[in-house]
Short mmCIF file of N, CA and C in Angstrom, two decimals:
data_model
loop_
_atom_site.label_atom_id
_atom_site.label_comp_id
_atom_site.label_asym_id
_atom_site.label_seq_id
_atom_site.Cartn_x
_atom_site.Cartn_y
_atom_site.Cartn_z
N MET A 214 190.36 137.31 154.20
CA MET A 214 189.46 136.57 155.04
C MET A 214 188.93 135.36 154.26
N ALA A 215 189.06 134.20 154.80
CA ALA A 215 188.63 132.97 154.13
C ALA A 215 187.15 132.70 154.39
N HIS A 216 186.54 132.10 153.42
CA HIS A 216 185.13 131.72 153.57
C HIS A 216 185.05 130.41 154.33
N ALA A 217 184.02 130.30 155.14
CA ALA A 217 183.81 129.05 155.87
C ALA A 217 183.30 127.98 154.91
N HIS A 218 183.74 126.78 155.11
CA HIS A 218 183.32 125.67 154.26
C HIS A 218 181.86 125.34 154.55
N GLU A 219 181.05 125.27 153.47
CA GLU A 219 179.64 124.93 153.63
C GLU A 219 179.44 123.46 153.29
N SER A 220 178.60 122.82 154.04
CA SER A 220 178.29 121.43 153.77
C SER A 220 177.22 121.35 152.68
N ASN A 221 177.45 120.52 151.70
CA ASN A 221 176.50 120.35 150.60
C ASN A 221 175.68 119.08 150.76
N THR A 222 175.63 118.54 151.96
CA THR A 222 174.93 117.28 152.18
C THR A 222 173.46 117.40 151.84
N LYS A 223 172.81 118.48 152.26
CA LYS A 223 171.38 118.65 151.97
C LYS A 223 171.15 118.75 150.47
N ARG A 224 172.00 119.47 149.78
CA ARG A 224 171.85 119.64 148.33
C ARG A 224 172.05 118.32 147.61
N ILE A 225 173.03 117.55 148.04
CA ILE A 225 173.29 116.25 147.41
C ILE A 225 172.09 115.32 147.60
N TRP A 226 171.51 115.30 148.79
CA TRP A 226 170.35 114.45 149.02
C TRP A 226 169.14 114.94 148.24
N THR A 227 169.01 116.25 148.06
CA THR A 227 167.91 116.79 147.26
C THR A 227 168.04 116.36 145.81
N VAL A 228 169.24 116.49 145.25
CA VAL A 228 169.48 116.07 143.87
C VAL A 228 169.23 114.57 143.74
N PHE A 229 169.74 113.80 144.70
CA PHE A 229 169.52 112.35 144.69
C PHE A 229 168.03 112.03 144.72
N GLY A 230 167.28 112.73 145.55
CA GLY A 230 165.84 112.49 145.65
C GLY A 230 165.10 112.81 144.37
N ILE A 231 165.40 113.95 143.77
CA ILE A 231 164.72 114.34 142.53
C ILE A 231 165.03 113.36 141.41
N LEU A 232 166.30 113.02 141.23
CA LEU A 232 166.68 112.08 140.18
C LEU A 232 166.10 110.69 140.45
N SER A 233 166.01 110.30 141.72
CA SER A 233 165.42 109.00 142.06
C SER A 233 163.94 108.97 141.75
N VAL A 234 163.24 110.05 142.07
CA VAL A 234 161.80 110.10 141.79
C VAL A 234 161.54 110.00 140.29
N ILE A 235 162.29 110.73 139.49
CA ILE A 235 162.11 110.67 138.04
C ILE A 235 162.40 109.27 137.53
N THR A 236 163.46 108.64 138.03
CA THR A 236 163.80 107.28 137.62
C THR A 236 162.73 106.28 138.04
N ILE A 237 162.20 106.43 139.24
CA ILE A 237 161.15 105.52 139.71
C ILE A 237 159.90 105.68 138.85
N VAL A 238 159.56 106.91 138.48
CA VAL A 238 158.41 107.14 137.59
C VAL A 238 158.64 106.45 136.25
N GLU A 239 159.86 106.56 135.72
CA GLU A 239 160.16 105.89 134.45
C GLU A 239 160.02 104.38 134.58
N VAL A 240 160.52 103.81 135.66
CA VAL A 240 160.45 102.36 135.85
C VAL A 240 159.00 101.92 136.00
N ILE A 241 158.20 102.66 136.76
CA ILE A 241 156.79 102.30 136.94
C ILE A 241 156.05 102.33 135.61
N PHE A 242 156.27 103.39 134.82
CA PHE A 242 155.63 103.46 133.50
C PHE A 242 156.13 102.34 132.59
N GLY A 243 157.41 101.97 132.71
CA GLY A 243 157.94 100.88 131.90
C GLY A 243 157.36 99.53 132.27
N ILE A 244 157.06 99.33 133.54
CA ILE A 244 156.48 98.06 133.98
C ILE A 244 154.99 98.01 133.67
N LYS A 245 154.27 99.08 134.01
CA LYS A 245 152.81 99.11 133.85
C LYS A 245 152.38 99.26 132.40
N LYS A 246 153.09 100.07 131.63
CA LYS A 246 152.74 100.38 130.23
C LYS A 246 151.25 100.74 130.09
N PRO A 247 150.86 101.91 130.59
CA PRO A 247 149.45 102.29 130.49
C PRO A 247 148.99 102.33 129.04
N GLU A 248 147.83 101.73 128.79
CA GLU A 248 147.33 101.64 127.42
C GLU A 248 147.10 103.01 126.80
N ALA A 249 146.71 103.99 127.61
CA ALA A 249 146.48 105.34 127.08
C ALA A 249 147.76 105.92 126.48
N LEU A 250 148.90 105.57 127.04
CA LEU A 250 150.18 106.06 126.52
C LEU A 250 150.79 105.09 125.51
N PHE A 251 150.59 103.81 125.71
CA PHE A 251 151.26 102.80 124.89
C PHE A 251 150.61 102.63 123.53
N LEU A 252 149.29 102.77 123.45
CA LEU A 252 148.58 102.51 122.19
C LEU A 252 148.36 103.75 121.34
N ASN A 253 148.59 104.93 121.87
CA ASN A 253 148.46 106.17 121.10
C ASN A 253 149.83 106.62 120.62
N SER A 254 149.86 107.16 119.42
CA SER A 254 151.17 107.56 118.89
C SER A 254 151.15 109.03 118.47
N LEU A 255 152.35 109.58 118.42
CA LEU A 255 152.57 110.95 118.00
C LEU A 255 153.86 110.98 117.20
N PHE A 256 153.78 111.42 115.97
CA PHE A 256 154.94 111.46 115.07
C PHE A 256 155.59 110.09 114.91
N GLY A 257 154.78 109.05 114.80
CA GLY A 257 155.29 107.71 114.55
C GLY A 257 155.88 107.00 115.75
N LEU A 258 155.70 107.54 116.93
CA LEU A 258 156.25 106.92 118.13
C LEU A 258 155.17 107.00 119.21
N ASN A 259 155.01 105.92 119.97
CA ASN A 259 153.94 105.95 120.97
C ASN A 259 154.26 106.94 122.09
N LEU A 260 153.22 107.38 122.75
CA LEU A 260 153.35 108.43 123.76
C LEU A 260 154.22 108.00 124.94
N LEU A 261 154.24 106.71 125.23
CA LEU A 261 155.07 106.22 126.32
C LEU A 261 156.55 106.44 126.01
N ASN A 262 156.95 106.18 124.79
CA ASN A 262 158.35 106.44 124.41
C ASN A 262 158.67 107.92 124.45
N TRP A 263 157.72 108.77 124.05
CA TRP A 263 157.94 110.22 124.15
C TRP A 263 158.11 110.63 125.61
N LEU A 264 157.32 110.02 126.50
CA LEU A 264 157.45 110.32 127.92
C LEU A 264 158.84 109.95 128.43
N PHE A 265 159.35 108.78 128.01
CA PHE A 265 160.69 108.36 128.41
C PHE A 265 161.75 109.33 127.89
N ILE A 266 161.60 109.76 126.65
CA ILE A 266 162.57 110.70 126.06
C ILE A 266 162.56 112.01 126.83
N ILE A 267 161.37 112.52 127.12
CA ILE A 267 161.26 113.80 127.83
C ILE A 267 161.83 113.70 129.24
N LEU A 268 161.50 112.62 129.95
CA LEU A 268 162.02 112.46 131.31
C LEU A 268 163.53 112.29 131.32
N THR A 269 164.07 111.63 130.31
CA THR A 269 165.52 111.47 130.22
C THR A 269 166.20 112.81 129.96
N VAL A 270 165.61 113.64 129.11
CA VAL A 270 166.17 114.98 128.85
C VAL A 270 166.09 115.83 130.12
N VAL A 271 164.99 115.72 130.86
CA VAL A 271 164.86 116.46 132.12
C VAL A 271 165.93 116.03 133.11
N LYS A 272 166.17 114.72 133.21
CA LYS A 272 167.23 114.24 134.11
C LYS A 272 168.59 114.75 133.67
N ALA A 273 168.86 114.71 132.37
CA ALA A 273 170.15 115.19 131.87
C ALA A 273 170.33 116.67 132.17
N TYR A 274 169.28 117.46 131.98
CA TYR A 274 169.35 118.89 132.27
C TYR A 274 169.59 119.12 133.76
N TYR A 275 168.89 118.37 134.60
CA TYR A 275 169.06 118.58 136.04
C TYR A 275 170.45 118.15 136.51
N ILE A 276 170.99 117.10 135.90
CA ILE A 276 172.35 116.69 136.24
C ILE A 276 173.34 117.79 135.87
N MET A 277 173.15 118.38 134.69
CA MET A 277 174.03 119.50 134.30
C MET A 277 173.82 120.68 135.23
N TRP A 278 172.58 120.96 135.58
CA TRP A 278 172.26 122.08 136.44
C TRP A 278 172.92 121.93 137.81
N ALA A 279 172.87 120.71 138.36
CA ALA A 279 173.36 120.50 139.72
C ALA A 279 174.86 120.24 139.76
N PHE A 280 175.35 119.33 138.93
CA PHE A 280 176.73 118.89 139.07
C PHE A 280 177.72 119.74 138.27
N MET A 281 177.23 120.49 137.30
CA MET A 281 178.12 121.43 136.61
C MET A 281 177.97 122.82 137.20
N HIS A 282 177.16 122.94 138.25
CA HIS A 282 176.97 124.19 138.99
C HIS A 282 176.48 125.32 138.07
N LEU A 283 175.55 125.00 137.18
CA LEU A 283 175.03 126.00 136.26
C LEU A 283 174.02 126.94 136.90
N GLU A 284 173.48 126.57 138.05
CA GLU A 284 172.46 127.44 138.65
C GLU A 284 173.03 128.77 139.12
N GLY A 285 174.31 128.82 139.34
CA GLY A 285 174.92 130.06 139.80
C GLY A 285 175.49 130.92 138.68
N GLU A 286 175.37 130.46 137.45
CA GLU A 286 175.95 131.19 136.32
C GLU A 286 174.92 132.13 135.70
N LYS A 287 175.43 133.00 134.84
CA LYS A 287 174.54 133.91 134.12
C LYS A 287 173.72 133.13 133.09
N SER A 288 172.57 133.67 132.77
CA SER A 288 171.65 132.99 131.87
C SER A 288 172.28 132.72 130.50
N SER A 289 173.02 133.68 129.97
CA SER A 289 173.61 133.50 128.64
C SER A 289 174.64 132.38 128.65
N PHE A 290 175.40 132.25 129.72
CA PHE A 290 176.38 131.17 129.81
C PHE A 290 175.69 129.82 129.93
N ARG A 291 174.62 129.77 130.73
CA ARG A 291 173.85 128.52 130.87
C ARG A 291 173.33 128.06 129.52
N TRP A 292 172.74 129.00 128.80
CA TRP A 292 172.16 128.63 127.50
C TRP A 292 173.23 128.29 126.48
N SER A 293 174.42 128.84 126.60
CA SER A 293 175.49 128.48 125.66
C SER A 293 175.94 127.04 125.87
N ILE A 294 175.69 126.49 127.04
CA ILE A 294 176.01 125.08 127.30
C ILE A 294 174.81 124.19 127.03
N VAL A 295 173.64 124.60 127.47
CA VAL A 295 172.45 123.75 127.40
C VAL A 295 171.86 123.69 126.00
N ALA A 296 171.78 124.81 125.29
CA ALA A 296 171.12 124.85 123.99
C ALA A 296 171.75 123.90 122.97
N PRO A 297 173.08 123.86 122.82
CA PRO A 297 173.63 122.89 121.86
C PRO A 297 173.33 121.45 122.24
N LEU A 298 173.34 121.15 123.53
CA LEU A 298 173.05 119.78 123.95
C LEU A 298 171.59 119.41 123.69
N VAL A 299 170.68 120.33 123.96
CA VAL A 299 169.27 120.08 123.69
C VAL A 299 169.07 119.89 122.18
N PHE A 300 169.69 120.75 121.38
CA PHE A 300 169.59 120.62 119.93
C PHE A 300 170.14 119.27 119.47
N LEU A 301 171.28 118.85 119.99
CA LEU A 301 171.87 117.58 119.58
C LEU A 301 171.02 116.39 120.01
N ILE A 302 170.41 116.47 121.18
CA ILE A 302 169.54 115.38 121.63
C ILE A 302 168.31 115.29 120.73
N ILE A 303 167.70 116.42 120.42
CA ILE A 303 166.54 116.42 119.52
C ILE A 303 166.93 115.91 118.14
N TYR A 304 168.09 116.32 117.65
CA TYR A 304 168.58 115.86 116.36
C TYR A 304 168.83 114.36 116.36
N LEU A 305 169.43 113.85 117.43
CA LEU A 305 169.69 112.41 117.55
C LEU A 305 168.39 111.62 117.55
N VAL A 306 167.41 112.08 118.32
CA VAL A 306 166.11 111.39 118.36
C VAL A 306 165.47 111.41 116.99
N PHE A 307 165.52 112.54 116.30
CA PHE A 307 164.94 112.65 114.96
C PHE A 307 165.61 111.68 114.00
N ILE A 308 166.94 111.65 113.98
CA ILE A 308 167.68 110.76 113.09
C ILE A 308 167.36 109.30 113.41
N LEU A 309 167.33 108.94 114.68
CA LEU A 309 167.02 107.56 115.06
C LEU A 309 165.62 107.15 114.62
N LEU A 310 164.65 108.05 114.78
CA LEU A 310 163.29 107.73 114.38
C LEU A 310 163.16 107.60 112.88
N VAL A 311 163.77 108.51 112.13
CA VAL A 311 163.68 108.46 110.67
C VAL A 311 164.37 107.22 110.13
N GLU A 312 165.59 106.95 110.57
CA GLU A 312 166.34 105.79 110.08
C GLU A 312 165.69 104.48 110.54
N GLY A 313 165.22 104.43 111.76
CA GLY A 313 164.55 103.22 112.25
C GLY A 313 163.28 102.93 111.47
N ASN A 314 162.51 103.98 111.17
CA ASN A 314 161.29 103.82 110.39
C ASN A 314 161.62 103.35 108.97
N TYR A 315 162.68 103.89 108.38
CA TYR A 315 163.10 103.49 107.04
C TYR A 315 163.49 102.01 107.02
N ILE A 316 164.29 101.59 107.97
CA ILE A 316 164.71 100.19 108.02
C ILE A 316 163.51 99.27 108.25
N PHE A 317 162.59 99.68 109.11
CA PHE A 317 161.38 98.90 109.33
C PHE A 317 160.58 98.75 108.05
N GLU A 318 160.39 99.85 107.32
CA GLU A 318 159.61 99.81 106.09
C GLU A 318 160.29 98.94 105.03
N VAL A 319 161.61 99.03 104.92
CA VAL A 319 162.34 98.23 103.93
C VAL A 319 162.14 96.74 104.21
N PHE A 320 162.31 96.33 105.45
CA PHE A 320 162.16 94.91 105.77
C PHE A 320 160.71 94.47 105.83
N HIS A 321 159.82 95.38 106.16
CA HIS A 321 158.40 95.03 106.24
C HIS A 321 157.83 94.78 104.85
N ASN A 322 158.28 95.54 103.86
CA ASN A 322 157.73 95.45 102.51
C ASN A 322 158.56 94.59 101.56
N SER A 323 159.67 94.05 102.01
CA SER A 323 160.51 93.30 101.10
C SER A 323 160.29 91.79 101.28
N GLN A 324 160.92 91.03 100.40
CA GLN A 324 160.80 89.58 100.50
C GLN A 324 161.70 89.00 101.59
N TYR A 325 162.68 89.78 102.02
CA TYR A 325 163.57 89.34 103.09
C TYR A 325 162.97 89.79 104.41
N LYS A 326 162.67 88.85 105.28
CA LYS A 326 161.98 89.15 106.53
C LYS A 326 162.91 89.01 107.72
N TRP A 327 163.54 90.07 108.10
CA TRP A 327 164.32 90.14 109.33
C TRP A 327 165.27 88.94 109.48
N ILE A 328 166.15 88.78 108.52
CA ILE A 328 167.04 87.62 108.54
C ILE A 328 168.32 87.85 109.32
N PHE A 329 168.50 89.04 109.84
CA PHE A 329 169.73 89.29 110.60
C PHE A 329 169.52 89.16 112.07
#
């Protein structure tokens, strides 16, 4: 007995709506740059940039959840896919912040002032 084909139109529009809302929030924060987020820092990076990083990770997770059909899988399988990606994203952000801060300090304290 064959299964009847289900329409995923509602699900596609839901995913589109959620990802659009997150993107619109990011754009609004990028345009407005609230001083409470822009002038305060945490771990050498202002809170606005942390908000962008977190929202981007949330969007990436939701894209994997929806388009890789992870919501129907077992928890252990989901985490075997998601955990390495989350670790790699956190590692990439850490490396970028450390190296960027190092390069800033080298050029800020040296006699050569941003000649490239």
